[in-house]
Structures are given as structure tokens and as C-alpha cells.
Amino acid sequence: MNLQVFRHHAPLGAVLLIIFVLALAGPIHTPAHYHAFADQRAWGALPRAADVLSNLPFLWVGALGLLGIGAGRWLTPPVRLAMRAFFVAIALTAAGSWWYHLQPDDARIVWDRLPIALACGALFAAVLEECSSVRPPLGWLPTLLLLAAGSVALTNDALWLAPGDLRAYLALQLGLMIVAPLLQWRAGLAWSQRRLWLAAVGCYLVAKLLEVADGAVLDLTQCVSGHTLKHLFAAAGAWFVWRAFRLRKLAGPALEAGAGRPAAQWTMRGVSS
């Protein structure tokens, strides 16, 4: 297959593949013992201290991102709004996860998942606003934030429609990890900027693997659990997103050689025409 044809159709193909795989998998539920995290050590009156305190980097990255975006005049208004929503959601992830880990249970986990889903939706909206010519009537940000909130609602065991089904919640995260980089590739965003997004995806993938290996990591290290490290790697992923937009501020959205450039396009060295 011609590379250009593959590049053009890869994002849609990835969307269809994600839908097919999750439909084939059937309902995915929260594991029965999910709330029984490996590291139960307290610090004074603070229970599960490592899992609680490891959320602080989310607050730091959220504040850093909001300050870094600032007026954001180098971004289009829809992208600027989506990125502000992303960093607000990242900061709220610190609060939601902190609250959940103080007393992990089915009721509190909603407040852990909701800001994560909103952050994914907002960041996906920013990529779509930049890299896709398709735009829903409400715009990508409201549409994806509504879908993100709905995906968390579907994880609720009390919902009769699909009790406790994680598939929509996982689909949103998989879409951001797989489809968003493909959209950037199709749009011709330069490797110097795409690699930061891929670093963010890599950090988040490692975070998910550490979540699964929570107890094994604690047994191996004897000092830190997989879930604690998950928080740190996920926050590092958000930091790489901030670095990508920081680079955009300094150098502009450079495109690959041969990609369709507008009449005056920012490059790594300045403006070209």
C-alpha cells in the first residue's frame, strides 16, 4: 500500500480497530479487589500515604501548564481553550485521586476517573482542532468532554444500561494514545514536536503497566508500589504535553518537509513563506 494512502487512512483505521477489539472483548469490569492497593503504609494520620502524596505532581503540572499557556496567542482559540481545559483537568486529577486514595471504594473512584477522562477528552480535542478538517456542530471540546463524562458514568455499577462497563472509558484513553499521534503524523507535524507527544504516550503506557503490577513492583523494590509509580509516570506524560506546547510557543508548529504549508508557516528557525 502506498505510504501516503496509509498515512491518510490510518487514524480512521485505528478508530475502527479500537471499536472492533473492545466490542469483541465484551463488558470489562473493575477487578473485584482493585481497591486493595499493595502499599497500605500510613504516614502519621495519613492512610496510604505514598499513593495519596504521589498525586501532587499532577497539581504541579496543571499549574505549570496553565501558567505556560497564559494568553496563548500562538494557538488558535479552540486549541487554546482545549489546552486550558486539559491542564485544569490535570490539576483536578490530583484532588480526585487524593480523595479516592484516602478511602478507596466504588463511590470515590468516580472522582478519580472523571478528571482523567476529562483531561483525555480535552487533549484529544486540541489535537483534532489542529489536525482534522472535520468539526462537530458544538466543536470538539464540548463534544469530547460530554463523551468523557459519559464514559465515566458507564463505569458506575448502578447504571442499568451497562453496569460497570469500562470499555468506553478505555476507548477514550486508547484513542488519545493511538489515534492522536496518527492524526499529527497525517497532518505533517514535524518529528521534533511529535516525539514529545510520543514520549507522553510512552509515559502513560508505562503508568498503566505499573498499575497492573502494583504488588509485584512493591515486592521487587521493597519501598515503592506500582500504583505510586503509576501516578508519577502519568504526571510525567502530562509534563511532556506541556513541553510540546512550550516548544510550539518558542518555535511554532513546524511541519515535515513536503507537508502542505500555509503561506507563512512557523518553523524551528523562524518564519518561512
Tab-separated table of N, CA and C in Angstrom, residues 10-11 14-15 18 116 119-121 123-125 127 169-185 194 196-209 211 233-234 237 241:
chain	number	residue	atom	x	y	z
A	10	ALA	N	-4.904	5.970	8.213
A	10	ALA	CA	-4.501	5.323	9.468
A	10	ALA	C	-5.333	5.755	10.673
A	11	PRO	N	-5.626	7.058	10.865
A	11	PRO	CA	-6.417	7.437	12.045
A	11	PRO	C	-7.797	6.778	12.076
A	14	ALA	N	-7.485	3.131	12.864
A	14	ALA	CA	-7.219	2.890	14.283
A	14	ALA	C	-8.491	3.004	15.109
A	15	VAL	N	-9.340	3.987	14.785
A	15	VAL	CA	-10.624	4.137	15.490
A	15	VAL	C	-11.469	2.883	15.326
A	18	ILE	N	-10.022	-0.076	17.333
A	18	ILE	CA	-10.296	0.042	18.769
A	18	ILE	C	-11.735	-0.370	19.070
A	116	ILE	N	-9.532	12.391	34.973
A	116	ILE	CA	-8.658	11.725	33.999
A	116	ILE	C	-9.345	11.682	32.637
A	119	ALA	N	-9.468	15.138	31.119
A	119	ALA	CA	-8.151	15.519	30.590
A	119	ALA	C	-7.914	14.858	29.232
A	120	CYS	N	-8.249	13.582	29.114
A	120	CYS	CA	-8.097	12.882	27.837
A	120	CYS	C	-8.966	13.521	26.760
A	121	GLY	N	-10.215	13.832	27.111
A	121	GLY	CA	-11.116	14.445	26.148
A	121	GLY	C	-10.626	15.811	25.693
A	123	LEU	N	-7.496	17.016	25.726
A	123	LEU	CA	-6.272	16.917	24.938
A	123	LEU	C	-6.569	16.371	23.535
A	124	PHE	N	-7.457	15.396	23.459
A	124	PHE	CA	-7.865	14.862	22.163
A	124	PHE	C	-8.522	15.967	21.329
A	125	ALA	N	-9.315	16.821	21.981
A	125	ALA	CA	-9.961	17.928	21.281
A	125	ALA	C	-8.927	18.887	20.709
A	127	VAL	N	-5.887	18.193	19.732
A	127	VAL	CA	-5.263	17.556	18.569
A	127	VAL	C	-6.209	17.602	17.371
A	169	TYR	N	-14.615	4.130	28.656
A	169	TYR	CA	-13.543	4.833	29.376
A	169	TYR	C	-12.174	4.452	28.806
A	170	LEU	N	-11.981	3.168	28.522
A	170	LEU	CA	-10.724	2.706	27.934
A	170	LEU	C	-10.582	3.165	26.491
A	171	ALA	N	-11.706	3.194	25.746
A	171	ALA	CA	-11.659	3.621	24.344
A	171	ALA	C	-11.170	5.061	24.225
A	172	LEU	N	-11.605	5.924	25.144
A	172	LEU	CA	-11.163	7.310	25.127
A	172	LEU	C	-9.649	7.394	25.314
A	173	GLN	N	-9.123	6.625	26.257
A	173	GLN	CA	-7.680	6.647	26.509
A	173	GLN	C	-6.897	6.030	25.350
A	174	LEU	N	-7.400	4.944	24.791
A	174	LEU	CA	-6.737	4.325	23.643
A	174	LEU	C	-6.761	5.252	22.432
A	175	GLY	N	-7.875	5.958	22.259
A	175	GLY	CA	-7.962	6.903	21.153
A	175	GLY	C	-6.908	7.984	21.261
A	176	LEU	N	-6.716	8.494	22.468
A	176	LEU	CA	-5.710	9.541	22.673
A	176	LEU	C	-4.302	8.994	22.445
A	177	MET	N	-4.054	7.762	22.887
A	177	MET	CA	-2.710	7.184	22.791
A	177	MET	C	-2.358	6.744	21.372
A	178	ILE	N	-3.360	6.324	20.593
A	178	ILE	CA	-3.089	5.751	19.269
A	178	ILE	C	-3.522	6.683	18.139
A	179	VAL	N	-4.758	7.174	18.212
A	179	VAL	CA	-5.310	7.956	17.101
A	179	VAL	C	-4.697	9.347	17.035
A	180	ALA	N	-4.506	9.996	18.193
A	180	ALA	CA	-3.978	11.365	18.190
A	180	ALA	C	-2.592	11.449	17.534
A	181	PRO	N	-1.621	10.572	17.883
A	181	PRO	CA	-0.329	10.634	17.181
A	181	PRO	C	-0.445	10.380	15.677
A	182	LEU	N	-1.387	9.508	15.281
A	182	LEU	CA	-1.588	9.251	13.854
A	182	LEU	C	-2.159	10.487	13.152
A	183	LEU	N	-3.030	11.215	13.825
A	183	LEU	CA	-3.558	12.459	13.254
A	183	LEU	C	-2.438	13.485	13.073
A	184	GLN	N	-1.549	13.569	14.048
A	184	GLN	CA	-0.426	14.503	13.930
A	184	GLN	C	0.508	14.098	12.795
A	185	TRP	N	0.724	12.797	12.655
A	185	TRP	CA	1.548	12.291	11.550
A	185	TRP	C	0.911	12.627	10.212
A	194	ARG	N	6.419	15.934	17.348
A	194	ARG	CA	5.655	14.704	17.569
A	194	ARG	C	6.330	13.795	18.586
A	196	LEU	N	7.684	14.501	21.337
A	196	LEU	CA	7.278	14.834	22.697
A	196	LEU	C	5.913	14.226	23.020
A	197	TRP	N	5.029	14.214	22.037
A	197	TRP	CA	3.730	13.561	22.228
A	197	TRP	C	3.908	12.060	22.412
A	198	LEU	N	4.811	11.479	21.628
A	198	LEU	CA	5.060	10.042	21.769
A	198	LEU	C	5.698	9.730	23.118
A	199	ALA	N	6.524	10.639	23.623
A	199	ALA	CA	7.082	10.462	24.975
A	199	ALA	C	5.962	10.480	26.009
A	200	ALA	N	4.996	11.368	25.817
A	200	ALA	CA	3.841	11.421	26.731
A	200	ALA	C	3.053	10.117	26.677
A	201	VAL	N	2.835	9.606	25.459
A	201	VAL	CA	2.125	8.326	25.297
A	201	VAL	C	2.905	7.200	25.962
A	202	GLY	N	4.225	7.197	25.788
A	202	GLY	CA	5.056	6.171	26.407
A	202	GLY	C	4.965	6.195	27.920
A	203	CYS	N	4.988	7.397	28.497
A	203	CYS	CA	4.859	7.519	29.958
A	203	CYS	C	3.526	6.979	30.438
A	204	TYR	N	2.458	7.282	29.695
A	204	TYR	CA	1.132	6.831	30.122
A	204	TYR	C	1.004	5.316	29.984
A	205	LEU	N	1.616	4.767	28.932
A	205	LEU	CA	1.588	3.313	28.761
A	205	LEU	C	2.323	2.628	29.901
A	206	VAL	N	3.488	3.148	30.272
A	206	VAL	CA	4.235	2.600	31.408
A	206	VAL	C	3.412	2.716	32.687
A	207	ALA	N	2.703	3.850	32.832
A	207	ALA	CA	1.862	4.048	34.011
A	207	ALA	C	0.786	2.971	34.104
A	208	LYS	N	0.165	2.622	32.982
A	208	LYS	CA	-0.881	1.599	33.000
A	208	LYS	C	-0.288	0.223	33.337
A	209	LEU	N	0.908	-0.054	32.842
A	209	LEU	CA	1.550	-1.336	33.161
A	209	LEU	C	1.918	-1.409	34.640
A	211	GLU	N	0.336	0.072	37.003
A	211	GLU	CA	-0.921	-0.101	37.736
A	211	GLU	C	-1.256	-1.584	37.868
A	233	PHE	N	4.535	8.514	36.649
A	233	PHE	CA	4.708	8.410	35.197
A	233	PHE	C	3.573	9.108	34.449
A	234	ALA	N	2.347	9.017	34.957
A	234	ALA	CA	1.231	9.705	34.306
A	234	ALA	C	1.425	11.219	34.366
A	237	GLY	N	3.896	12.192	31.815
A	237	GLY	CA	3.282	12.267	30.496
A	237	GLY	C	2.626	13.617	30.264
A	241	VAL	N	3.461	16.791	27.491
A	241	VAL	CA	2.481	17.557	26.715
A	241	VAL	C	2.753	19.051	26.877
